[in-house]
Coordinates of C-alpha atoms (C1' of nucleotides) in Angstrom, one line a residue:
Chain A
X1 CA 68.8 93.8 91.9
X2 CA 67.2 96.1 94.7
X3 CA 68.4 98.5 97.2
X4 CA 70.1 96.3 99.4
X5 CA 71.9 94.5 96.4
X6 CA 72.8 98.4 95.6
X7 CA 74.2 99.0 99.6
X8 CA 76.0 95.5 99.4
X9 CA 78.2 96.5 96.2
X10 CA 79.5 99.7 97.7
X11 CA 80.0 98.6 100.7
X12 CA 82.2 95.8 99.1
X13 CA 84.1 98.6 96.9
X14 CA 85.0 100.2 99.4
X15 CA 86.1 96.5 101.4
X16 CA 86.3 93.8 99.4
X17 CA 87.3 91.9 102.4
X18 CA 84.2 93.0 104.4
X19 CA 82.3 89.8 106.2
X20 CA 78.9 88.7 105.4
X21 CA 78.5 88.7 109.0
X22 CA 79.7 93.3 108.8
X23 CA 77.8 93.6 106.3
X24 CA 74.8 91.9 107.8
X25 CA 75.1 94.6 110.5
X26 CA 75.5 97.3 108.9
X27 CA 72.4 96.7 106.4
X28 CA 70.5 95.3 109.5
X29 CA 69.8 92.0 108.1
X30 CA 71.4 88.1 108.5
X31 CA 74.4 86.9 107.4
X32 CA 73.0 84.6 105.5
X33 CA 70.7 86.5 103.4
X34 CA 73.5 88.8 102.3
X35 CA 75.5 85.9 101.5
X36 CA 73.2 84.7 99.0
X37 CA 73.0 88.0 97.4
X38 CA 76.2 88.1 97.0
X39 CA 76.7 84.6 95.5
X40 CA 73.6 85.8 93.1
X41 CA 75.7 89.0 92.5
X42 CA 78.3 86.7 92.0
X43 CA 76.9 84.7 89.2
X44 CA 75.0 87.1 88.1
X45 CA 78.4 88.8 86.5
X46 CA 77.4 91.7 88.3
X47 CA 80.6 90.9 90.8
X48 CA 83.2 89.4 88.6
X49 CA 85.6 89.4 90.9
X50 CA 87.6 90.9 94.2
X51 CA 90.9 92.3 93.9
X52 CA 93.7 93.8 96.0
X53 CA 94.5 97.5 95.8
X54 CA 98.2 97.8 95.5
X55 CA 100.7 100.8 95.4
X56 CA 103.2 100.0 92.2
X57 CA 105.6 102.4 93.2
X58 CA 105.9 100.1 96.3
X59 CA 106.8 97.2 94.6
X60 CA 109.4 99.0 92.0
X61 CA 106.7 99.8 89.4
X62 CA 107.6 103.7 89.6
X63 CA 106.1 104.7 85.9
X64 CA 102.2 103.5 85.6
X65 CA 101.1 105.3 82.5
X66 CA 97.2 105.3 80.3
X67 CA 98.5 104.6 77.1
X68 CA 96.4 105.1 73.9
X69 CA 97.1 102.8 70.7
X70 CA 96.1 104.2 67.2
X71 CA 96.1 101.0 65.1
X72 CA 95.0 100.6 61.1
X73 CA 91.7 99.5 61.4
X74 CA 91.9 96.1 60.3
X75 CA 94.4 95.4 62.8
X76 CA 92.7 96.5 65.6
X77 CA 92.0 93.2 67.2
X78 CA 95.1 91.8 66.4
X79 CA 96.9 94.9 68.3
X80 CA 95.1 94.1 71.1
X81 CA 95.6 90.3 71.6
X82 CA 99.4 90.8 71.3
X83 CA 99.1 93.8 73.5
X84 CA 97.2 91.5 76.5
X85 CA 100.2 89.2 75.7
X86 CA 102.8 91.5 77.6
X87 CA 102.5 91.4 81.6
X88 CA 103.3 94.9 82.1
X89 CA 99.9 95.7 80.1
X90 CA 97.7 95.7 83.6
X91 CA 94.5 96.6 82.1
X92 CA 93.4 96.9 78.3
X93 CA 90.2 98.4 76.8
X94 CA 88.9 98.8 73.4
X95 CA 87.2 102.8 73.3
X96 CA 85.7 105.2 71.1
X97 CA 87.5 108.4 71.1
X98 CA 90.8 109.8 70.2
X99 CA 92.6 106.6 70.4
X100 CA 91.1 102.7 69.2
X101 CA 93.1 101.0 72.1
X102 CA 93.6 102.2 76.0
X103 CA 95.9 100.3 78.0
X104 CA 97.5 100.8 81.9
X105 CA 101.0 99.8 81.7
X106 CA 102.7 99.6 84.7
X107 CA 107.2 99.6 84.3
X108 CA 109.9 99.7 86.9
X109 CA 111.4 102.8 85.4
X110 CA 111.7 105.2 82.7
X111 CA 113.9 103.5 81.2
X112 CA 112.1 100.6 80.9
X113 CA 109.0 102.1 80.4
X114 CA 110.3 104.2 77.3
X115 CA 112.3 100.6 76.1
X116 CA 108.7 98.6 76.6
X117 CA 106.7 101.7 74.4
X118 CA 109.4 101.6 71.4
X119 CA 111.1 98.7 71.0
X120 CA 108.3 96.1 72.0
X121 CA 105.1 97.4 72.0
X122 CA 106.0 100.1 69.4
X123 CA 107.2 97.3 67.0
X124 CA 103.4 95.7 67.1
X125 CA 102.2 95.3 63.4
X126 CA 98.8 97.6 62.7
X127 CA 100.1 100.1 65.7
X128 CA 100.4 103.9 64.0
X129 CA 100.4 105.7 66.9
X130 CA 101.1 105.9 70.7
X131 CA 100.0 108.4 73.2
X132 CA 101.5 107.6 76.5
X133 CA 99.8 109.9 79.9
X134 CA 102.1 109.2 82.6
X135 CA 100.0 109.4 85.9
X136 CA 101.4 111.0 88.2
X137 CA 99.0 111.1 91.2
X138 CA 95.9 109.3 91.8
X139 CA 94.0 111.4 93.4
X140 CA 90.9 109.2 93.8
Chain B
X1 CA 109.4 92.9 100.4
X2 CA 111.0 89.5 98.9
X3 CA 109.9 87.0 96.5
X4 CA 106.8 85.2 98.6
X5 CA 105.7 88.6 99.3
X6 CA 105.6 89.2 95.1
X7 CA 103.6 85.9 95.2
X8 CA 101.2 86.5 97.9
X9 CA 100.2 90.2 95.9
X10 CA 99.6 88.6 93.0
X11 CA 97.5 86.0 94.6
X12 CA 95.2 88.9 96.2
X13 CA 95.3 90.8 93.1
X14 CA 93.6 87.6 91.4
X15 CA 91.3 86.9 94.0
X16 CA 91.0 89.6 97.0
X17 CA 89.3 87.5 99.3
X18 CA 91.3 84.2 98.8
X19 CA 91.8 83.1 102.2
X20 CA 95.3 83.2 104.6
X21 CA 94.7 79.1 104.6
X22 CA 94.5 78.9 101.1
X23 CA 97.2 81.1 99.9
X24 CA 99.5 79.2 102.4
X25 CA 98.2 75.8 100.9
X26 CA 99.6 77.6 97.3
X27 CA 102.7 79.0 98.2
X28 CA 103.5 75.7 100.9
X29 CA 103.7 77.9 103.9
X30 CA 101.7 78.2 107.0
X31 CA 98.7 80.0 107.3
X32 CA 100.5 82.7 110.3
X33 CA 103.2 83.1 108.0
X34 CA 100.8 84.6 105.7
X35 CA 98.7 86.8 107.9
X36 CA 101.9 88.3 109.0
X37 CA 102.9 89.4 105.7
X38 CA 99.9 90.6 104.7
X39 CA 99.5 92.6 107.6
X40 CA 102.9 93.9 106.6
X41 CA 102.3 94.6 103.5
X42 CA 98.9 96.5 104.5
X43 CA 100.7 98.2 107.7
X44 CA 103.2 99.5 105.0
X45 CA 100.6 100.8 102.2
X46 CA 101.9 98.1 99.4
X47 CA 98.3 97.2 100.2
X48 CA 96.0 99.9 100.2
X49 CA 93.1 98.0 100.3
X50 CA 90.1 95.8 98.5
X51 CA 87.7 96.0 96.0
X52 CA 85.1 94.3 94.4
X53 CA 85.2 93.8 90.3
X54 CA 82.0 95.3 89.1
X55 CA 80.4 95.2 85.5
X56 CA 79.1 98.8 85.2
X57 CA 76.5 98.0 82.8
X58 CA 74.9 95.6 85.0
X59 CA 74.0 97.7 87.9
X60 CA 72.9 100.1 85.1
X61 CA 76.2 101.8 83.7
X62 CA 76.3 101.5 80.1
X63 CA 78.8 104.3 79.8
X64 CA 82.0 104.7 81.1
X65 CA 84.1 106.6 80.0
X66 CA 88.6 107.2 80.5
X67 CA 88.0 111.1 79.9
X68 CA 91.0 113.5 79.8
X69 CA 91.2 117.2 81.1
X70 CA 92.5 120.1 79.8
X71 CA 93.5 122.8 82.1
X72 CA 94.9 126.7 82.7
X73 CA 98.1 125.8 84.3
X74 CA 96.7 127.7 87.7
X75 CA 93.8 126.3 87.5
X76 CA 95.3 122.7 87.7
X77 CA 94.8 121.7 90.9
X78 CA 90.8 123.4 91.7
X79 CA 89.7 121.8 88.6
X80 CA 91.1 118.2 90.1
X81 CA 89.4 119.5 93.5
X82 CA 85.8 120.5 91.4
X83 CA 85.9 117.0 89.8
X84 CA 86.8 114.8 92.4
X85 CA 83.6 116.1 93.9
X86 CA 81.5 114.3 91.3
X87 CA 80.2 110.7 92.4
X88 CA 80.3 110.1 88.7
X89 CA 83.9 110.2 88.8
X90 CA 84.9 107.4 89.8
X91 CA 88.6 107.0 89.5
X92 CA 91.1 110.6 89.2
X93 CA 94.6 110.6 87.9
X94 CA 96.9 113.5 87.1
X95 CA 99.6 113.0 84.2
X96 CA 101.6 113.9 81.7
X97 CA 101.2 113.4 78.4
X98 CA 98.1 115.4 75.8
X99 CA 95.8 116.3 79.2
X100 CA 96.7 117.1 82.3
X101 CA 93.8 115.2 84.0
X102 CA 92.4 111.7 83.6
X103 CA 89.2 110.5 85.2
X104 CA 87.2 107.3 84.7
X105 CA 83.4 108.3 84.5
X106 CA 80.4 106.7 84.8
X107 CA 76.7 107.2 83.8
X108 CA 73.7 105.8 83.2
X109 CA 73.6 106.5 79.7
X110 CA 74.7 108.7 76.4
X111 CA 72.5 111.4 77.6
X112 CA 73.0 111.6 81.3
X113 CA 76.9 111.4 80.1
X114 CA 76.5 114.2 77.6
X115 CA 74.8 116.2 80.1
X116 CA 77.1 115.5 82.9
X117 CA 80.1 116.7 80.2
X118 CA 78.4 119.7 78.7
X119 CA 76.5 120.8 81.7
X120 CA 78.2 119.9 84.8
X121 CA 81.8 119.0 84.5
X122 CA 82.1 121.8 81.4
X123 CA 81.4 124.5 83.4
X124 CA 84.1 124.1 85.8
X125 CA 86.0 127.3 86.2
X126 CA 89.4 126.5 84.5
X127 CA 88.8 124.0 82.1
X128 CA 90.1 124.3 78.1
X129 CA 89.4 120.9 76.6
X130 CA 87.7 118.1 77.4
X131 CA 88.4 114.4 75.3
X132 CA 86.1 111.4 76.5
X133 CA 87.1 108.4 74.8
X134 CA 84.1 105.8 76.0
X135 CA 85.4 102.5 76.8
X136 CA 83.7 99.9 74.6
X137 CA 84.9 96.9 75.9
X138 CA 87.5 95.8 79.1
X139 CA 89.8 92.9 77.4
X140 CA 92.2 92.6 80.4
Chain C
dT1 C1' 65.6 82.6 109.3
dT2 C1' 67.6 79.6 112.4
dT3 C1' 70.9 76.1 113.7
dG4 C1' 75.0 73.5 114.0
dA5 C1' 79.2 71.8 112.1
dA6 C1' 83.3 72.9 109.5
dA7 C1' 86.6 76.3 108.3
dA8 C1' 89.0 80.6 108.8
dT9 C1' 90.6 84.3 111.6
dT10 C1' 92.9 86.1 115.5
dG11 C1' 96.1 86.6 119.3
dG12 C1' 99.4 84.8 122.2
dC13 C1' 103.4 82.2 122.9
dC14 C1' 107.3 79.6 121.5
dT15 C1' 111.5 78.3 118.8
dA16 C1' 115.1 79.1 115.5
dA17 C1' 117.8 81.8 112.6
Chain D
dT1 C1' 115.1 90.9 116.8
dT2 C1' 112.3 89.0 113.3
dA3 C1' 110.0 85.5 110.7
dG4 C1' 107.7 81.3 111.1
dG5 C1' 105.2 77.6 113.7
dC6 C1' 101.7 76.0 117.1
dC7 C1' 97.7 76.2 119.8
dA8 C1' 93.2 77.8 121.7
dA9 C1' 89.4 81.1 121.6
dT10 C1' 86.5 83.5 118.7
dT11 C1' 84.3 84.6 114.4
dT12 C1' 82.8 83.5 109.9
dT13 C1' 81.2 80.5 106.5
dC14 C1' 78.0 77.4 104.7
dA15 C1' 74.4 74.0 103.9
dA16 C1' 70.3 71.9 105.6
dA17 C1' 66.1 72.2 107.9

DNA sequence: TTTGAAAATTGGCCTAA
DNA sequence: TTAGGCCAATTTTCAAA
């Protein structure tokens, strides 16, 4: 983990598409020695993986919201493998903070959204409180 | 935007650089048929990009941090402006919901987070509150 | 690092709906 | 007119030396 391994990982944030062979020239080196960096980053766990970037509100997700989950504590982990359960949950992290649980949950609508938050995920055994932010603009 | 184009998204958003060939071998297509969606899809901002999956803590991250913003109403959109300027912040939301500003936030450690709070980010002209919840662990 | 073969990408052109 | 199929040139990937 060097410089160059540093240089290869944002280049690859910013285009997790990019080449070996682009990213060879731009860090002025071969193809082939950035390719096994990145293989090493790769099983290393330092890149776990490549993803697409994709606008919800494009594909009828219009209400993407950072939802925090107060749970009873010994319920915790139970909350959160029956939150990861529901497809809608995008992302889910255990935190410190004001809430136990953070989750991205992406819904068509707000009618949806607001059925998913009480009538589903709401009804979750151990779950005492939910603090939905609806995002409305990512700005970076 | 029909059904192959749902399935071709959640392809990429699984693996980002799966190739054309091999999402056409999946979905029983051709490989062109493919590549022209995508480019579609890209040309019309459902896909805004790719990224690499990093573990934070293993290029030396081991705090990061969904941290939420309170604001003067006026203030709003220079605070946004201030923060977006930090490399630290790496990801910027506004929402509804208890703070008017979410940002993901990454440092080295505790104390480079605390001073980056206190020191840098606090002082931003416009700022009321500021509620870090530090992610402990990334389930989904 | 270099080399060469296999695979993937790209663009153009064609057909069918 | 648009999506998909086909082909040929180029580029990229990948493993072995």
């Amino acid at each position: 983990m060097d410089e160059k391994d540093l240089k290869i990982i944002n280049l690859l944030l910013e285009n997790g598409r990019m080449s070996y062979t682009d990213i060879a020239k731009k860090l002025g080196t071969s193809e082939s020695s950035i390719r096994k960096r990145v293989r090493k980053l790769e099983e290393m766990g330092v890149i776990k993986g490549y993803t697409a970037i994709i606008d919800p509100s494009k594909i009828g997700y219009n209400v993407v919201a950072l939802t925090g989950f107060d749970t009873e504590p010994d319920k915790f982990l139970s909350v959160a493998k029956e939150l990861a359960k529901f497809e809608e949950v995008k992302k889910l992290f255990t935190s410190t903070g004001d809430h136990m649980i953070m989750a991205e949950i992406w819904a068509k609508d707000g009618k949806e959204f607001s059925d998913l938050i009480f009538n589903k995920l709401g009804k979750i055994e151990g779950i005492k409180k939910i603090c939905p932010a609806i995002i409305l603009e990512q700005i970076k």
